[in-house]
Coordinates of C-alpha atoms in Angstrom, one line a residue:
Chain B
M617 CA -16.1 5.8 -17.8
T618 CA -13.8 3.1 -16.5
A619 CA -13.3 3.1 -12.7
I620 CA -10.7 0.4 -12.5
E621 CA -8.5 -0.6 -15.4
A622 CA -5.6 -3.1 -15.1
G623 CA -3.4 -4.1 -18.0
H624 CA -1.3 -7.2 -18.2
L625 CA -0.5 -7.5 -14.5
V626 CA 2.2 -9.9 -13.5
K627 CA 3.4 -10.7 -10.0
R628 CA 6.0 -13.3 -9.1
F629 CA 7.1 -14.4 -5.7
G630 CA 10.5 -16.1 -6.3
S631 CA 9.9 -18.8 -8.9
V632 CA 6.1 -18.8 -8.4
T633 CA 4.0 -16.6 -10.7
A634 CA 1.1 -15.7 -8.6
V635 CA -0.6 -13.5 -11.2
N636 CA 0.1 -13.9 -14.9
D637 CA -1.0 -11.3 -17.5
V638 CA -4.2 -10.3 -15.8
S639 CA -6.2 -7.5 -17.5
L640 CA -9.6 -6.3 -16.4
S641 CA -11.8 -3.3 -16.8
V642 CA -14.5 -2.3 -14.4
P643 CA -17.0 0.4 -15.6
D644 CA -18.1 3.1 -13.2
G645 CA -20.9 2.3 -10.9
R646 CA -20.7 -1.5 -11.2
I647 CA -20.5 -4.3 -8.7
F648 CA -17.7 -6.4 -10.0
G649 CA -17.1 -9.9 -8.5
F650 CA -13.7 -11.4 -8.6
L651 CA -14.0 -15.1 -8.0
G652 CA -11.5 -17.9 -7.8
P653 CA -10.5 -20.9 -5.7
N654 CA -8.0 -20.6 -2.9
G655 CA -4.5 -19.6 -4.1
A656 CA -5.8 -18.5 -7.5
G657 CA -4.3 -15.0 -7.2
K658 CA -7.4 -13.0 -6.1
T659 CA -5.8 -11.3 -3.1
T660 CA -2.5 -10.6 -4.9
T661 CA -4.4 -9.0 -7.8
M662 CA -6.4 -6.9 -5.4
R663 CA -3.3 -5.8 -3.6
M664 CA -1.8 -4.6 -6.9
L665 CA -5.1 -2.8 -7.7
T666 CA -5.1 -1.1 -4.4
G667 CA -1.4 -0.1 -4.5
V668 CA -0.3 -2.3 -1.6
L669 CA 1.9 -4.4 -4.0
T670 CA 3.8 -3.2 -7.0
P671 CA 3.4 -5.4 -10.0
D672 CA 6.4 -6.9 -11.8
A673 CA 4.8 -5.9 -15.0
G674 CA 1.6 -4.1 -16.1
N675 CA -0.3 -1.1 -15.0
V676 CA -3.3 -0.1 -12.9
R677 CA -5.5 3.0 -13.4
I678 CA -8.0 4.1 -10.8
N679 CA -10.4 6.6 -12.3
G680 CA -7.8 7.3 -14.9
I681 CA -5.0 7.8 -12.3
D682 CA -1.9 5.5 -12.6
I683 CA -1.7 4.1 -9.1
H684 CA 2.0 3.4 -9.2
R685 CA 2.9 6.8 -10.5
H686 CA 0.4 8.8 -8.3
P687 CA -0.4 6.4 -5.4
L688 CA -1.8 9.0 -3.1
D689 CA -4.1 10.6 -5.5
A690 CA -5.3 7.1 -6.7
K691 CA -5.8 5.9 -3.1
M692 CA -7.9 8.9 -2.2
Q693 CA -10.5 7.6 -4.7
M694 CA -10.9 4.3 -2.9
G695 CA -11.8 2.5 0.3
V696 CA -10.3 -0.9 1.0
I697 CA -11.3 -3.8 3.2
P698 CA -8.4 -6.2 3.1
E699 CA -9.1 -9.9 3.7
S700 CA -7.3 -10.7 6.9
S701 CA -6.5 -7.2 8.0
T702 CA -8.3 -5.8 10.9
V703 CA -8.6 -2.5 12.7
Y704 CA -6.6 -1.3 15.8
G705 CA -7.7 -3.4 18.8
D706 CA -6.3 -0.9 21.3
L707 CA -8.4 1.9 19.8
T708 CA -12.2 2.3 20.3
A709 CA -14.5 1.9 17.3
E710 CA -14.9 5.7 17.3
Q711 CA -11.1 6.3 17.4
N712 CA -10.6 3.8 14.5
L713 CA -13.1 5.7 12.4
H714 CA -11.6 9.0 13.3
L715 CA -8.1 7.7 12.4
S716 CA -9.4 6.5 9.0
G717 CA -11.1 9.9 8.4
K718 CA -7.9 11.7 9.2
M719 CA -6.0 9.5 6.7
Y720 CA -8.4 10.7 4.0
G721 CA -8.0 14.3 5.2
M722 CA -11.6 14.8 6.4
P723 CA -12.1 18.0 8.5
R724 CA -13.0 17.4 12.1
G725 CA -16.7 18.6 11.8
V726 CA -17.4 16.4 8.8
R727 CA -15.6 13.5 10.5
D728 CA -17.7 13.8 13.7
E729 CA -20.9 13.7 11.7
R730 CA -19.9 10.8 9.5
V731 CA -18.5 8.8 12.5
S732 CA -21.8 9.1 14.3
E733 CA -23.7 8.2 11.2
I734 CA -21.6 5.1 10.5
L735 CA -21.6 3.9 14.1
S736 CA -25.4 4.1 14.2
R737 CA -25.8 2.4 10.9
M738 CA -23.4 -0.4 11.9
G739 CA -25.3 -0.9 15.2
L740 CA -22.2 0.1 17.2
G741 CA -23.5 3.4 18.7
E742 CA -23.6 2.0 22.2
K743 CA -20.1 0.4 22.0
R744 CA -18.4 3.4 20.4
H745 CA -16.1 4.0 23.4
L746 CA -15.1 0.3 23.9
P747 CA -11.7 -0.9 22.6
V748 CA -12.2 -2.9 19.4
R749 CA -10.2 -5.9 20.9
T750 CA -13.3 -6.6 23.0
F751 CA -15.5 -7.0 19.9
S752 CA -16.7 -10.1 18.2
K753 CA -15.4 -10.9 14.7
G754 CA -18.6 -9.5 13.1
M755 CA -18.4 -6.3 15.0
K756 CA -14.7 -5.8 14.1
Q757 CA -15.7 -6.3 10.5
R758 CA -18.3 -3.6 10.8
V759 CA -15.7 -1.2 12.1
S760 CA -13.4 -2.3 9.3
I761 CA -16.1 -1.5 6.7
G762 CA -16.9 1.8 8.5
C763 CA -13.2 2.7 8.2
A764 CA -13.3 2.0 4.4
I765 CA -16.4 4.0 3.6
I766 CA -16.0 6.9 6.0
H767 CA -14.9 9.2 3.2
R768 CA -17.6 8.0 0.7
P769 CA -15.1 6.5 -1.7
K770 CA -15.8 6.4 -5.4
I771 CA -14.4 2.9 -5.5
L772 CA -14.8 0.3 -2.8
F773 CA -12.5 -2.8 -2.7
L774 CA -13.6 -5.7 -0.5
D775 CA -11.6 -8.9 -0.1
E776 CA -13.7 -11.7 1.2
P777 CA -15.8 -9.3 3.4
T778 CA -18.3 -11.9 4.6
S779 CA -15.9 -14.7 5.3
G780 CA -16.6 -16.3 8.7
L781 CA -19.4 -13.9 9.6
D782 CA -22.8 -14.6 11.2
V783 CA -26.0 -14.1 9.2
Q784 CA -26.7 -10.6 10.6
S785 CA -23.2 -9.3 10.0
R786 CA -23.2 -10.8 6.5
R787 CA -26.5 -9.1 5.7
L788 CA -25.1 -5.8 7.0
V789 CA -22.1 -6.2 4.7
T790 CA -24.2 -7.0 1.6
D791 CA -26.6 -4.2 2.5
T792 CA -23.7 -1.8 2.8
I793 CA -22.3 -2.9 -0.6
R794 CA -25.7 -2.3 -2.2
Q795 CA -26.1 1.0 -0.5
M796 CA -22.7 2.2 -1.5
N797 CA -23.3 1.1 -5.1
G798 CA -26.7 2.8 -5.0
Q799 CA -25.0 6.0 -4.1
G800 CA -22.7 5.7 -7.1
S801 CA -19.7 3.8 -5.8
T802 CA -18.0 1.2 -7.9
V803 CA -17.5 -2.1 -5.9
F804 CA -14.8 -4.6 -6.5
L805 CA -15.7 -7.7 -4.5
T806 CA -13.2 -10.5 -4.1
T807 CA -14.9 -13.7 -2.9
H808 CA -15.1 -17.4 -3.2
N809 CA -18.7 -17.3 -2.1
I810 CA -20.4 -17.9 -5.5
E811 CA -23.9 -17.3 -4.3
E812 CA -22.8 -13.9 -2.9
A813 CA -21.3 -13.0 -6.2
N814 CA -24.4 -14.2 -8.1
M815 CA -26.7 -12.1 -5.9
L816 CA -24.6 -8.9 -5.8
C817 CA -22.6 -8.6 -9.0
Q818 CA -23.4 -7.3 -12.4
T819 CA -20.1 -8.7 -13.8
V820 CA -18.1 -11.6 -12.6
C821 CA -14.5 -12.4 -13.4
I822 CA -13.1 -15.8 -12.6
I823 CA -9.4 -16.2 -12.0
N824 CA -7.6 -19.5 -11.7
K825 CA -3.9 -20.3 -11.3
G826 CA -3.0 -16.7 -11.8
G827 CA -4.9 -16.1 -15.0
I828 CA -8.4 -14.9 -15.9
V829 CA -10.5 -17.7 -17.3
A830 CA -13.8 -15.9 -17.8
Q831 CA -15.4 -12.5 -17.4
D832 CA -19.1 -11.8 -18.0
S833 CA -22.4 -11.3 -16.3
P834 CA -23.4 -14.1 -14.0
E835 CA -26.3 -15.1 -16.2
R836 CA -24.2 -15.3 -19.3
L837 CA -21.6 -17.3 -17.5
K838 CA -24.2 -19.7 -16.5
K839 CA -25.4 -20.0 -20.1
M840 CA -21.9 -21.0 -21.2
F841 CA -22.7 -24.3 -19.6
D842 CA -26.4 -24.6 -20.3
T843 CA -26.1 -28.1 -21.6
T844 CA -26.3 -29.3 -18.0
Q845 CA -29.3 -28.8 -15.9
S846 CA -30.3 -30.2 -12.5
I847 CA -33.4 -31.7 -11.0
E848 CA -34.0 -31.7 -7.2
V849 CA -36.2 -34.4 -5.8
S850 CA -37.1 -35.6 -2.4
F851 CA -39.2 -38.6 -1.4
D852 CA -41.3 -39.5 1.6
R853 CA -38.7 -41.9 2.8
P854 CA -34.9 -42.2 2.4
V855 CA -33.6 -43.7 -0.9
N856 CA -30.1 -44.5 -2.0
G857 CA -28.4 -43.7 -5.2
D858 CA -29.2 -47.0 -6.8
L859 CA -32.6 -45.6 -7.7
F860 CA -31.1 -43.3 -10.3
T861 CA -30.1 -45.8 -13.0
D862 CA -31.2 -43.9 -16.1
P863 CA -28.1 -43.3 -18.3
G864 CA -29.4 -39.8 -18.9
I865 CA -28.4 -38.9 -15.2
L866 CA -24.8 -37.6 -15.4
R867 CA -24.3 -37.3 -11.7
A868 CA -26.5 -37.7 -8.6
E869 CA -25.7 -35.9 -5.3
L870 CA -27.4 -36.2 -2.0
C871 CA -28.0 -32.7 -0.7
G872 CA -29.6 -32.9 2.8
D873 CA -32.9 -34.8 2.4
K874 CA -32.9 -34.2 -1.4
W875 CA -31.2 -35.7 -4.4
R876 CA -29.8 -33.4 -7.0
L877 CA -29.5 -35.0 -10.4
Y878 CA -27.5 -33.5 -13.2
T879 CA -28.7 -34.1 -16.8
E880 CA -28.7 -32.8 -20.3
N881 CA -32.3 -34.1 -20.8
P882 CA -34.5 -33.0 -17.8
D883 CA -37.8 -34.1 -19.6
R884 CA -36.6 -37.7 -19.8
I885 CA -35.3 -37.8 -16.2
L886 CA -38.5 -36.3 -14.8
K887 CA -40.5 -39.0 -16.5
F888 CA -38.1 -41.6 -15.2
I889 CA -38.3 -40.4 -11.6
V890 CA -42.1 -40.3 -11.7
K891 CA -42.2 -43.9 -13.1
E892 CA -39.7 -45.3 -10.6
A893 CA -41.4 -43.6 -7.7
A894 CA -44.7 -45.3 -8.8
N895 CA -43.0 -48.7 -9.2
R896 CA -41.4 -48.5 -5.7
S897 CA -44.4 -46.9 -4.0
L898 CA -42.4 -43.8 -3.2
G899 CA -44.1 -40.5 -2.5
I900 CA -42.5 -37.5 -4.1
T901 CA -42.5 -34.7 -1.6
S902 CA -40.8 -32.1 -3.8
L903 CA -39.6 -32.0 -7.4
A904 CA -38.0 -29.0 -9.1
T905 CA -35.8 -28.3 -12.1
S906 CA -33.2 -25.6 -12.3
G907 CA -30.9 -24.3 -14.9
P908 CA -27.1 -24.3 -14.7
S909 CA -25.8 -22.5 -11.6
L910 CA -22.9 -20.0 -11.4
E911 CA -21.3 -22.6 -9.2
E912 CA -21.4 -25.1 -12.1
A913 CA -19.8 -22.5 -14.4
F914 CA -17.2 -21.8 -11.7
V915 CA -16.4 -25.5 -11.2
H916 CA -16.2 -26.0 -15.0
L917 CA -13.9 -23.0 -15.5
T918 CA -11.6 -23.7 -12.7
E919 CA -11.3 -27.4 -13.2
C920 CA -10.8 -27.2 -17.0
A921 CA -8.1 -24.5 -16.8
Chain M
M1098 CA -1.3 17.4 -4.8
E1099 CA 0.9 14.5 -3.7
V1100 CA 3.2 16.4 -1.4
P1101 CA 0.6 17.8 0.9
L1102 CA -1.1 14.4 0.9
A1103 CA 2.2 12.7 1.8
L1104 CA 2.9 15.2 4.6
R1105 CA -0.6 14.7 6.0
G1106 CA 0.0 11.0 5.9
I1107 CA 3.2 11.3 7.9
L1108 CA 1.5 13.5 10.5
V1109 CA -1.4 11.1 10.9
I1110 CA 0.8 8.1 11.2
T1111 CA 3.0 9.9 13.7
G1112 CA -0.1 10.7 15.8
K1113 CA -1.3 7.1 15.5
N1114 CA 2.1 5.7 16.6
M1115 CA 2.2 8.1 19.6
R1116 CA -1.2 7.1 20.8
L1117 CA -0.7 3.4 20.3
Y1118 CA 2.9 2.6 21.0
Y1119 CA 4.3 5.0 23.6
T1120 CA 2.8 3.1 26.4
K1121 CA 3.6 -0.4 25.2
P1122 CA 5.7 -2.3 27.8
P1123 CA 8.8 -2.9 25.5
V1124 CA 9.0 0.9 24.8
L1125 CA 8.7 1.8 28.5
M1126 CA 11.2 -0.9 29.4
F1127 CA 13.9 -0.3 26.8
G1128 CA 13.2 3.3 26.3
L1129 CA 12.9 4.6 29.9
L1130 CA 14.0 2.0 32.5
F1131 CA 17.1 0.7 30.8
P1132 CA 18.9 4.0 30.4
L1133 CA 18.0 4.9 33.9
F1134 CA 19.3 1.7 35.3
M1135 CA 22.4 1.9 33.3
F1136 CA 23.0 5.4 34.5
L1137 CA 22.4 4.3 38.1
A1138 CA 24.6 1.2 37.7
F1139 CA 27.5 3.3 36.3
F1140 CA 27.2 6.4 38.4
V1141 CA 26.0 5.5 41.9
G1142 CA 28.8 5.0 44.4
R1143 CA 31.6 5.9 42.1
G1144 CA 32.0 9.5 43.0
L1145 CA 31.8 10.7 39.4
D1146 CA 31.2 14.3 38.5
L1147 CA 27.6 14.4 37.3
V1148 CA 28.1 17.7 35.4
A1149 CA 31.0 16.3 33.5
F1150 CA 29.3 13.0 32.9
F1151 CA 25.9 14.6 31.9
P1152 CA 26.5 15.1 28.1
A1153 CA 27.2 11.4 27.8
F1154 CA 24.3 10.5 30.0
L1155 CA 22.0 12.7 27.9
A1156 CA 23.3 11.1 24.7
M1157 CA 22.6 7.7 26.1
M1158 CA 19.1 8.7 27.2
L1159 CA 18.3 10.2 23.9
F1160 CA 19.7 7.1 22.1
F1161 CA 17.6 4.7 24.1
T1162 CA 14.4 6.7 24.0
S1163 CA 14.5 7.6 20.3
S1164 CA 15.4 4.2 19.1
S1165 CA 13.0 2.2 21.3
V1166 CA 9.7 3.1 19.4
G1167 CA 10.8 2.3 15.9
P1168 CA 11.6 -1.4 16.3
L1169 CA 8.2 -2.1 17.8
I1170 CA 5.8 -0.5 15.3
T1171 CA 6.1 -2.5 12.0
P1172 CA 6.3 -6.0 13.7
W1173 CA 3.4 -5.1 15.9
E1174 CA 1.3 -3.9 13.0
K1175 CA 2.1 -7.0 11.1
R1176 CA 1.3 -9.3 14.0
E1177 CA -2.0 -7.4 14.7
K1178 CA -2.8 -7.6 10.9
T1179 CA -3.2 -3.8 10.6
Y1180 CA -0.3 -3.2 8.3
E1181 CA -2.1 -4.0 5.1
R1182 CA -4.9 -1.6 6.0
L1183 CA -2.3 1.0 6.7
L1184 CA -0.8 0.5 3.3
S1185 CA -4.1 0.8 1.6
Y1186 CA -4.7 4.3 3.0
P1187 CA -3.4 7.3 1.0
V1188 CA 0.1 6.8 2.3
T1189 CA 3.2 5.2 0.8
Q1190 CA 5.8 3.0 2.5
D1191 CA 8.0 6.0 2.7
S1192 CA 5.3 7.9 4.6
I1193 CA 5.0 5.0 7.0
I1194 CA 8.8 4.9 7.6
L1195 CA 8.9 8.7 8.1
G1196 CA 5.9 8.6 10.4
D1197 CA 7.6 5.8 12.5
I1198 CA 10.8 7.9 12.7
S1199 CA 8.8 11.0 13.7
A1200 CA 7.2 9.1 16.5
G1201 CA 10.6 8.0 17.8
V1202 CA 11.9 11.6 17.5
V1203 CA 9.0 13.1 19.5
F1204 CA 9.3 10.4 22.1
G1205 CA 13.1 10.7 22.4
M1206 CA 13.0 14.5 22.4
G1207 CA 10.2 14.7 24.9
I1208 CA 11.7 12.3 27.4
S1209 CA 15.3 13.6 27.0
L1210 CA 14.3 17.2 27.4
L1211 CA 12.3 16.3 30.4
V1212 CA 15.3 14.5 32.0
W1213 CA 17.6 17.4 31.1
A1214 CA 15.2 20.0 32.5
A1215 CA 14.6 18.0 35.7
S1216 CA 18.4 17.5 36.1
A1217 CA 19.0 21.2 35.5
V1218 CA 16.8 21.9 38.5
V1219 CA 19.0 19.7 40.8
V1220 CA 22.5 20.4 39.5
P1221 CA 23.8 23.3 37.4
L1222 CA 24.2 22.1 33.8
P1223 CA 25.9 24.7 31.7
I1224 CA 25.3 25.1 28.0
V1225 CA 28.1 26.9 26.3
N1226 CA 26.5 26.8 22.9
P1227 CA 22.7 26.7 23.0
L1228 CA 22.4 26.5 19.2
L1229 CA 24.7 23.5 19.0
F1230 CA 22.8 22.0 21.9
G1231 CA 19.6 22.3 19.9
V1232 CA 21.2 20.9 16.7
A1233 CA 22.6 18.0 18.7
F1234 CA 19.2 17.3 20.1
I1235 CA 17.6 17.3 16.7
L1236 CA 20.3 15.3 14.9
G1237 CA 20.6 12.9 17.7
T1238 CA 16.9 12.1 18.0
V1239 CA 16.4 11.8 14.2
S1240 CA 19.5 9.5 13.7
C1241 CA 18.6 7.3 16.6
A1242 CA 14.9 7.1 15.6
A1243 CA 16.0 6.2 12.1
L1244 CA 18.2 3.5 13.5
G1245 CA 15.2 2.2 15.5
V1246 CA 13.1 1.9 12.3
L1247 CA 16.0 0.2 10.5
L1248 CA 16.2 -2.4 13.3
A1249 CA 12.5 -3.2 12.7
S1250 CA 13.0 -3.7 8.9
P1251 CA 14.2 -7.3 8.7
A1252 CA 11.5 -8.6 11.0
S1253 CA 8.2 -10.1 9.9
D1254 CA 5.6 -10.2 12.7
S1255 CA 7.3 -10.9 15.9
P1256 CA 7.9 -7.9 18.2
P1257 CA 9.9 -9.9 20.8
N1258 CA 12.4 -11.1 18.2
V1259 CA 12.9 -7.5 17.0
M1260 CA 13.4 -6.2 20.5
I1261 CA 16.1 -8.9 21.0
L1262 CA 17.7 -8.0 17.7
S1263 CA 17.6 -4.3 18.5
N1264 CA 19.2 -4.7 21.9
L1265 CA 21.9 -6.9 20.4
I1266 CA 22.8 -3.9 18.3
R1267 CA 22.0 -1.1 20.7
F1268 CA 23.9 -2.3 23.8
P1269 CA 27.3 -2.8 22.1
L1270 CA 26.9 0.7 20.6
I1271 CA 26.5 2.1 24.1
F1272 CA 29.7 0.5 25.3
I1273 CA 31.9 1.5 22.4
S1274 CA 30.7 5.1 22.1
G1275 CA 32.6 7.0 24.7
I1276 CA 29.7 7.2 27.1
F1277 CA 31.2 5.3 30.0
V1278 CA 34.8 5.8 28.9
P1279 CA 35.6 9.2 27.4
L1280 CA 37.1 9.1 23.9
S1281 CA 40.2 10.8 25.1
H1282 CA 40.9 7.8 27.4
M1283 CA 40.6 5.3 24.7
S1284 CA 43.3 4.0 22.5
G1285 CA 44.0 1.3 19.8
A1286 CA 41.1 -1.0 18.9
A1287 CA 38.7 0.6 21.4
R1288 CA 39.2 4.0 19.8
A1289 CA 38.9 2.6 16.3
L1290 CA 35.6 0.9 17.3
A1291 CA 34.4 4.1 18.8
Y1292 CA 34.9 5.8 15.5
C1293 CA 32.5 3.3 13.9
S1294 CA 29.6 4.2 16.2
P1295 CA 27.3 7.2 15.3
L1296 CA 26.7 7.6 19.0
T1297 CA 30.3 8.7 19.5
Y1298 CA 29.7 11.8 17.4
L1299 CA 26.5 12.6 19.3
V1300 CA 28.3 12.4 22.7
D1301 CA 31.0 14.6 21.2
L1302 CA 28.5 17.1 20.0
F1303 CA 26.8 17.3 23.4
N1304 CA 30.3 17.7 25.0
A1305 CA 31.0 20.6 22.6
A1306 CA 27.6 22.2 23.3
M1307 CA 27.6 21.7 27.1
A1308 CA 31.2 21.7 28.1
G1309 CA 32.9 23.5 25.2
S1310 CA 35.3 20.6 24.6
S1311 CA 35.2 18.0 22.0
A1312 CA 37.4 15.4 20.2
F1313 CA 36.2 16.3 16.7
S1314 CA 35.0 19.5 15.0
S1315 CA 31.2 20.0 15.5
L1316 CA 30.9 20.3 11.7
L1317 CA 32.3 16.8 11.3
D1318 CA 30.0 15.4 14.1
C1319 CA 27.0 17.0 12.4
G1320 CA 28.0 15.7 9.0
I1321 CA 28.5 12.2 10.2
L1322 CA 25.1 12.2 12.0
I1323 CA 23.4 13.5 8.9
M1324 CA 25.1 10.9 6.7
V1325 CA 24.2 7.9 9.0
T1326 CA 20.6 9.2 9.2
I1327 CA 20.3 9.1 5.4
V1328 CA 22.0 5.6 5.3
F1329 CA 19.6 4.3 8.0
I1330 CA 16.5 5.7 6.2
V1331 CA 17.5 4.4 2.8
A1332 CA 18.5 1.0 4.2
A1333 CA 15.1 0.8 6.1
K1334 CA 13.3 1.7 2.9
V1335 CA 15.1 -1.0 0.8
I1336 CA 14.7 -3.8 3.4
Q1337 CA 11.1 -3.0 4.3
K1338 CA 10.2 -2.9 0.6
R1339 CA 11.8 -6.3 0.2
N1340 CA 10.0 -7.7 3.3
L1341 CA 6.7 -6.0 2.5
T1342 CA 4.7 -9.2 1.9
K1343 CA 6.0 -11.0 5.0
G1344 CA 3.3 -10.9 7.6
L1345 CA 0.7 -9.1 5.5

């Protein structure tokens, strides 16, 4: 069954076409990553999928319900965490969760139980009676997530949910996504954090300049660019880029105390490095090869389009 | 299934607005203090008959209170970045507009009834037509609250700008509407202007209900108030839809 289905979505703002003929389909129970650089059209697409914006053309179905014909029925199926949107600062964490539960028509008893459960899971039990305006960004985001999942939605939309969060809050968010998915929810995750998408998503869709440029599993997307691999090497003393003169090295990047070398022939470059290290009396402290990353695929797809 | 969901959305939004916005300083200032000060400025030391003046004062109170909540809500939500979340709940923009109007209606009705009841304890305030009095209360609060929501529509995310805009429109309405100068004492351009203000018909309706005398038929007053309410709601809907993405 298809949880989210969008066909030929178009959205224009004046003379700018923010989203141009976007179609996508998310099967039930999947974690679907929606990636793209800033200004690619991710948030506009998500706003159309969640019924916040009306598309100029195209249609959206949520669990088979046309969201623009039956917005309320469709919205009952979903929980949404908008990118920059927050919860009510003048209300306490508990009041925000109750308000959200009321919006979804949850009876008082069920709501009480669920609010306590979420506050405890989000580590906010002791701060439940404090106004949210006194919370840190991470704590506000936890309340925001709680508001979106209070009714155990069948589909969860998250727009850049970990942006600007500390490690603990980020982990809590990713754990919640996995947990919701484990309980059967479909997750639509908009992000520009490629590693996050790589770790969480079964399918990744890349949007650039308002159009979809690729949609597949992270591993298959990586294999689209499997001609390029990388080697990471570090030495016992600093070296500069002049060392890497072999024509088989396509690009050399200094990453912290390591060099990352991109090549189509790792065997040749490995031998070159070992030989050069011996010639210059350099000790190799670490040496590793890796296949193409999702980041590489992303860069290729968004640069070429 | 959509109708009960829509009604529930309106009720929840109304409750949320009541909890969040009734105690905001702009609402207290422009909804409570202003009409009180205007009444005192006009009435004190002039030897006016409070009973004769009361229908106009009640209309002014109802106008200020009912129209003070609406202008604040949407700009405040946009500034605080809660508007997109609100739109993503099982509500429509229509539900949000109606919820905002309802919050203005409850505020206006509550405060104005309280003022009327408190005043009735001090001075005898006759009501010659209780049914018409009730109708005037309901139509007055709904139309003024709808005006308040309409005043919030062009704004993006700046509550102070909206409050300035709303007062630029509300104050002239007060002065041209037969509140301080009865309609029967007006002539020429002043009278023509008074005909343009919906508040004129509300004052007239209160005069009919409380004193038994009015310039127009009560049916006409009610018809005009219903019509302007519909116009305010439709205009608010159109403008808010056009400005939806501003401040999201």
